[in-house]
GROMACS .gro file of C-alpha atoms in nm:
model
  266
    1UNK     CA    1  -0.047  -3.024   2.096
    2UNK     CA    2   0.208  -2.970   1.819
    3UNK     CA    3   0.233  -3.226   1.544
    4UNK     CA    4   0.595  -3.270   1.431
    5UNK     CA    5   0.681  -3.492   1.135
    6UNK     CA    6   1.041  -3.610   1.154
    7UNK     CA    7   1.178  -3.817   0.867
    8UNK     CA    8   1.542  -3.775   0.954
    9UNK     CA    9   1.744  -4.080   0.860
   10UNK     CA   10   1.490  -4.191   0.598
   11UNK     CA   11   1.556  -4.215   0.225
   12UNK     CA   12   1.267  -4.139  -0.009
   13UNK     CA   13   1.227  -4.185  -0.384
   14UNK     CA   14   0.963  -3.971  -0.558
   15UNK     CA   15   0.915  -4.075  -0.919
   16UNK     CA   16   0.830  -3.807  -1.172
   17UNK     CA   17   0.942  -3.537  -0.935
   18UNK     CA   18   1.098  -3.270  -1.157
   19UNK     CA   19   0.783  -3.058  -1.156
   20UNK     CA   20   0.424  -3.027  -1.036
   21UNK     CA   21   0.289  -3.251  -0.765
   22UNK     CA   22   0.601  -3.467  -0.762
   23UNK     CA   23   0.830  -3.169  -0.700
   24UNK     CA   24   0.601  -3.048  -0.420
   25UNK     CA   25   0.611  -3.393  -0.258
   26UNK     CA   26   0.989  -3.404  -0.281
   27UNK     CA   27   1.004  -3.063  -0.112
   28UNK     CA   28   0.763  -3.168   0.162
   29UNK     CA   29   0.966  -3.479   0.243
   30UNK     CA   30   1.290  -3.284   0.243
   31UNK     CA   31   1.145  -3.028   0.483
   32UNK     CA   32   1.062  -3.313   0.717
   33UNK     CA   33   1.428  -3.418   0.708
   34UNK     CA   34   1.425  -3.706   0.463
   35UNK     CA   35   1.704  -3.773   0.216
   36UNK     CA   36   1.514  -3.731  -0.113
   37UNK     CA   37   1.580  -3.882  -0.454
   38UNK     CA   38   1.449  -3.663  -0.735
   39UNK     CA   39   1.357  -3.861  -1.043
   40UNK     CA   40   1.298  -3.778  -1.406
   41UNK     CA   41   1.387  -3.903  -1.754
   42UNK     CA   42   1.675  -3.665  -1.831
   43UNK     CA   43   1.986  -3.574  -1.637
   44UNK     CA   44   1.936  -3.204  -1.718
   45UNK     CA   45   1.580  -3.199  -1.590
   46UNK     CA   46   1.668  -3.386  -1.273
   47UNK     CA   47   1.962  -3.157  -1.209
   48UNK     CA   48   1.745  -2.846  -1.242
   49UNK     CA   49   1.486  -2.990  -1.003
   50UNK     CA   50   1.758  -3.088  -0.754
   51UNK     CA   51   1.905  -2.735  -0.760
   52UNK     CA   52   1.558  -2.589  -0.707
   53UNK     CA   53   1.491  -2.825  -0.415
   54UNK     CA   54   1.823  -2.740  -0.247
   55UNK     CA   55   1.739  -2.371  -0.286
   56UNK     CA   56   1.391  -2.424  -0.138
   57UNK     CA   57   1.517  -2.636   0.151
   58UNK     CA   58   1.870  -2.524   0.242
   59UNK     CA   59   2.082  -2.815   0.358
   60UNK     CA   60   1.855  -3.074   0.199
   61UNK     CA   61   2.016  -3.407   0.114
   62UNK     CA   62   1.915  -3.463  -0.249
   63UNK     CA   63   1.998  -3.755  -0.475
   64UNK     CA   64   1.965  -3.727  -0.852
   65UNK     CA   65   1.806  -4.032  -1.019
   66UNK     CA   66   1.782  -3.974  -1.392
   67UNK     CA   67   1.598  -4.281  -1.515
   68UNK     CA   68   1.282  -4.357  -1.710
   69UNK     CA   69   1.118  -4.592  -1.462
   70UNK     CA   70   0.838  -4.670  -1.705
   71UNK     CA   71   1.081  -4.911  -1.875
   72UNK     CA   72   1.266  -5.221  -1.748
   73UNK     CA   73   1.600  -5.062  -1.840
   74UNK     CA   74   1.520  -4.737  -1.664
   75UNK     CA   75   1.399  -4.921  -1.355
   76UNK     CA   76   1.725  -5.118  -1.345
   77UNK     CA   77   1.918  -4.793  -1.368
   78UNK     CA   78   1.716  -4.639  -1.081
   79UNK     CA   79   1.776  -4.944  -0.863
   80UNK     CA   80   2.146  -4.926  -0.943
   81UNK     CA   81   2.159  -4.563  -0.833
   82UNK     CA   82   1.937  -4.619  -0.530
   83UNK     CA   83   1.939  -4.982  -0.414
   84UNK     CA   84   1.717  -4.933  -0.109
   85UNK     CA   85   1.462  -4.680   0.013
   86UNK     CA   86   1.249  -4.635   0.323
   87UNK     CA   87   0.979  -4.435   0.145
   88UNK     CA   88   0.861  -4.496  -0.212
   89UNK     CA   89   0.621  -4.245  -0.371
   90UNK     CA   90   0.495  -4.367  -0.705
   91UNK     CA   91   0.398  -4.034  -0.857
   92UNK     CA   92   0.496  -4.081  -1.223
   93UNK     CA   93   0.197  -4.053  -1.457
   94UNK     CA   94   0.081  -3.937  -1.797
   95UNK     CA   95  -0.257  -3.802  -1.908
   96UNK     CA   96  -0.422  -3.652  -2.210
   97UNK     CA   97  -0.769  -3.635  -2.372
   98UNK     CA   98  -0.860  -3.885  -2.642
   99UNK     CA   99  -1.214  -3.978  -2.751
  100UNK     CA  100  -1.302  -4.316  -2.596
  101UNK     CA  101  -1.358  -4.491  -2.930
  102UNK     CA  102  -1.027  -4.366  -3.066
  103UNK     CA  103  -0.793  -4.498  -2.796
  104UNK     CA  104  -0.577  -4.760  -2.966
  105UNK     CA  105  -0.448  -5.081  -2.805
  106UNK     CA  106  -0.097  -4.933  -2.808
  107UNK     CA  107  -0.217  -4.626  -2.622
  108UNK     CA  108  -0.396  -4.841  -2.362
  109UNK     CA  109  -0.073  -5.038  -2.313
  110UNK     CA  110   0.134  -4.718  -2.283
  111UNK     CA  111  -0.092  -4.579  -2.010
  112UNK     CA  112  -0.085  -4.906  -1.822
  113UNK     CA  113   0.295  -4.932  -1.856
  114UNK     CA  114   0.361  -4.580  -1.730
  115UNK     CA  115   0.081  -4.523  -1.481
  116UNK     CA  116   0.058  -4.871  -1.330
  117UNK     CA  117   0.348  -5.104  -1.407
  118UNK     CA  118   0.617  -4.846  -1.328
  119UNK     CA  119   0.498  -4.835  -0.968
  120UNK     CA  120   0.441  -5.210  -0.953
  121UNK     CA  121   0.799  -5.282  -1.060
  122UNK     CA  122   0.949  -5.046  -0.808
  123UNK     CA  123   0.726  -5.174  -0.528
  124UNK     CA  124   0.824  -5.531  -0.611
  125UNK     CA  125   1.188  -5.429  -0.594
  126UNK     CA  126   1.184  -5.220  -0.277
  127UNK     CA  127   0.908  -5.373  -0.063
  128UNK     CA  128   1.084  -5.697   0.047
  129UNK     CA  129   1.370  -5.514   0.215
  130UNK     CA  130   1.121  -5.278   0.387
  131UNK     CA  131   0.938  -5.581   0.520
  132UNK     CA  132   1.259  -5.737   0.645
  133UNK     CA  133   1.352  -5.415   0.826
  134UNK     CA  134   1.007  -5.389   0.976
  135UNK     CA  135   0.938  -5.037   0.850
  136UNK     CA  136   0.859  -4.867   0.523
  137UNK     CA  137   0.609  -4.656   0.334
  138UNK     CA  138   0.477  -4.705  -0.019
  139UNK     CA  139   0.230  -4.463  -0.178
  140UNK     CA  140   0.065  -4.439  -0.518
  141UNK     CA  141  -0.052  -4.097  -0.636
  142UNK     CA  142  -0.390  -4.172  -0.786
  143UNK     CA  143  -0.663  -3.927  -0.885
  144UNK     CA  144  -1.028  -3.841  -0.844
  145UNK     CA  145  -1.044  -3.980  -1.202
  146UNK     CA  146  -0.995  -4.326  -1.049
  147UNK     CA  147  -1.351  -4.296  -0.915
  148UNK     CA  148  -1.507  -4.037  -1.147
  149UNK     CA  149  -1.389  -4.171  -1.483
  150UNK     CA  150  -1.347  -3.874  -1.718
  151UNK     CA  151  -1.532  -3.927  -2.048
  152UNK     CA  152  -1.254  -3.752  -2.238
  153UNK     CA  153  -0.974  -3.979  -2.111
  154UNK     CA  154  -1.106  -4.309  -1.986
  155UNK     CA  155  -0.766  -4.476  -2.033
  156UNK     CA  156  -0.617  -4.238  -1.777
  157UNK     CA  157  -0.905  -4.291  -1.535
  158UNK     CA  158  -0.890  -4.671  -1.562
  159UNK     CA  159  -0.513  -4.667  -1.501
  160UNK     CA  160  -0.570  -4.470  -1.183
  161UNK     CA  161  -0.848  -4.707  -1.077
  162UNK     CA  162  -0.596  -4.989  -1.112
  163UNK     CA  163  -0.368  -4.815  -0.864
  164UNK     CA  164  -0.636  -4.843  -0.594
  165UNK     CA  165  -0.637  -5.220  -0.637
  166UNK     CA  166  -0.260  -5.240  -0.665
  167UNK     CA  167  -0.204  -5.047  -0.341
  168UNK     CA  168  -0.463  -5.250  -0.152
  169UNK     CA  169  -0.309  -5.576  -0.277
  170UNK     CA  170   0.048  -5.478  -0.179
  171UNK     CA  171  -0.080  -5.363   0.160
  172UNK     CA  172  -0.212  -5.716   0.214
  173UNK     CA  173   0.123  -5.858   0.103
  174UNK     CA  174   0.292  -5.639   0.369
  175UNK     CA  175   0.038  -5.709   0.644
  176UNK     CA  176   0.181  -5.723   0.994
  177UNK     CA  177   0.533  -5.616   0.893
  178UNK     CA  178   0.525  -5.249   0.994
  179UNK     CA  179   0.515  -5.139   0.629
  180UNK     CA  180   0.216  -4.940   0.510
  181UNK     CA  181   0.090  -4.910   0.151
  182UNK     CA  182  -0.165  -4.649   0.048
  183UNK     CA  183  -0.296  -4.454  -0.247
  184UNK     CA  184  -0.368  -4.082  -0.251
  185UNK     CA  185  -0.656  -3.950  -0.459
  186UNK     CA  186  -0.557  -3.604  -0.578
  187UNK     CA  187  -0.832  -3.372  -0.699
  188UNK     CA  188  -0.820  -3.088  -0.952
  189UNK     CA  189  -0.478  -2.937  -0.894
  190UNK     CA  190  -0.304  -2.612  -0.982
  191UNK     CA  191  -0.007  -2.741  -1.185
  192UNK     CA  192   0.180  -2.629  -1.493
  193UNK     CA  193  -0.046  -2.531  -1.782
  194UNK     CA  194  -0.362  -2.518  -1.572
  195UNK     CA  195  -0.366  -2.136  -1.555
  196UNK     CA  196  -0.364  -2.124  -1.938
  197UNK     CA  197  -0.639  -2.388  -1.946
  198UNK     CA  198  -0.850  -2.186  -1.703
  199UNK     CA  199  -0.792  -1.870  -1.904
  200UNK     CA  200  -0.915  -2.040  -2.220
  201UNK     CA  201  -1.239  -2.139  -2.053
  202UNK     CA  202  -1.327  -1.831  -1.843
  203UNK     CA  203  -1.120  -1.558  -2.011
  204UNK     CA  204  -0.824  -1.362  -1.884
  205UNK     CA  205  -0.996  -1.053  -1.747
  206UNK     CA  206  -1.036  -1.182  -1.392
  207UNK     CA  207  -0.766  -1.194  -1.123
  208UNK     CA  208  -0.638  -1.549  -1.077
  209UNK     CA  209  -0.824  -1.621  -0.750
  210UNK     CA  210  -1.154  -1.517  -0.907
  211UNK     CA  211  -1.079  -1.693  -1.236
  212UNK     CA  212  -1.007  -2.027  -1.076
  213UNK     CA  213  -1.321  -2.007  -0.863
  214UNK     CA  214  -1.526  -1.925  -1.174
  215UNK     CA  215  -1.366  -2.220  -1.352
  216UNK     CA  216  -1.454  -2.451  -1.063
  217UNK     CA  217  -1.812  -2.316  -1.046
  218UNK     CA  218  -1.872  -2.368  -1.417
  219UNK     CA  219  -1.661  -2.674  -1.497
  220UNK     CA  220  -1.600  -2.857  -1.168
  221UNK     CA  221  -1.917  -2.772  -0.973
  222UNK     CA  222  -1.904  -3.087  -0.759
  223UNK     CA  223  -1.592  -2.959  -0.580
  224UNK     CA  224  -1.671  -2.862  -0.222
  225UNK     CA  225  -1.344  -2.667  -0.196
  226UNK     CA  226  -1.452  -2.451  -0.496
  227UNK     CA  227  -1.092  -2.374  -0.590
  228UNK     CA  228  -0.799  -2.564  -0.737
  229UNK     CA  229  -0.584  -2.762  -0.495
  230UNK     CA  230  -0.227  -2.646  -0.457
  231UNK     CA  231   0.042  -2.915  -0.506
  232UNK     CA  232   0.173  -2.840  -0.156
  233UNK     CA  233  -0.163  -2.944  -0.010
  234UNK     CA  234  -0.127  -3.288  -0.165
  235UNK     CA  235   0.236  -3.299  -0.049
  236UNK     CA  236   0.121  -3.236   0.309
  237UNK     CA  237  -0.091  -3.551   0.306
  238UNK     CA  238   0.181  -3.757   0.140
  239UNK     CA  239   0.438  -3.639   0.397
  240UNK     CA  240   0.203  -3.732   0.681
  241UNK     CA  241   0.136  -4.076   0.537
  242UNK     CA  242   0.510  -4.125   0.501
  243UNK     CA  243   0.566  -4.057   0.869
  244UNK     CA  244   0.546  -4.275   1.181
  245UNK     CA  245   0.234  -4.077   1.275
  246UNK     CA  246   0.039  -4.264   1.006
  247UNK     CA  247   0.132  -4.611   1.133
  248UNK     CA  248  -0.231  -4.731   1.149
  249UNK     CA  249  -0.324  -4.617   0.797
  250UNK     CA  250  -0.266  -4.885   0.535
  251UNK     CA  251  -0.453  -5.032   0.243
  252UNK     CA  252  -0.641  -4.705   0.219
  253UNK     CA  253  -0.740  -4.470  -0.062
  254UNK     CA  254  -0.691  -4.132   0.105
  255UNK     CA  255  -0.865  -3.841  -0.061
  256UNK     CA  256  -0.712  -3.496  -0.112
  257UNK     CA  257  -0.976  -3.401  -0.366
  258UNK     CA  258  -1.144  -3.097  -0.212
  259UNK     CA  259  -1.467  -3.296  -0.191
  260UNK     CA  260  -1.471  -3.348  -0.569
  261UNK     CA  261  -1.579  -3.711  -0.547
  262UNK     CA  262  -1.944  -3.711  -0.445
  263UNK     CA  263  -1.926  -4.008  -0.210
  264UNK     CA  264  -1.869  -4.067   0.159
  265UNK     CA  265  -1.599  -4.324   0.074
  266UNK     CA  266  -1.430  -4.387  -0.265
   0.00000   0.00000   0.00000
């Protein structure tokens, strides 16, 4: 049996999709035939990402949405450029280490605004029309940090934990309408800057494949995959969940963590 994912005729918005996981997701959806809106804060960055996507997927229908959706004004701009979507992927997020006792109220608010409220606002805007049409897909890109709160950035972990509740709640709001809402727990991923980070910790004398495995062995030993996850592997799950094939999966926290979270369920 061959599994074929066909998203032709569907319009998808992927927030924060000019690089990393978001760019891989945009590519995966475009390969499946979706019309994809690439999003970022600057017109130049979005244009570069759109050019790269069209090069990667010849003939791809790409929309450029330059808008900072972590703000009310930016969200309004995004909705003006793209009034309706069939697939909403809330990927935008920020992270960074700060000692727990040094995280200010303003920093807590910033993480909640970007990592949580950006997706909430867009879901609130797009979900009603999806429900009226009887079909739609909403996803939140969470993290293993939602379950395994990192000591060095608890504000990031807590914001990702919130996404699990948000996605479950919106799934209940959309119950019985044909719209599914899920979160995806991404594990340690090979994105920009990670190779330098790995090199700092294990040295630069090893070939990359060996270096990343040594990094995982020493610093992420609970991973069952024992290597970093490639962004495309996360995109594969997101593309599947966006398809009609995943019609019975909703209200779920789906793990693409390489077995990092040491639990049978999140």
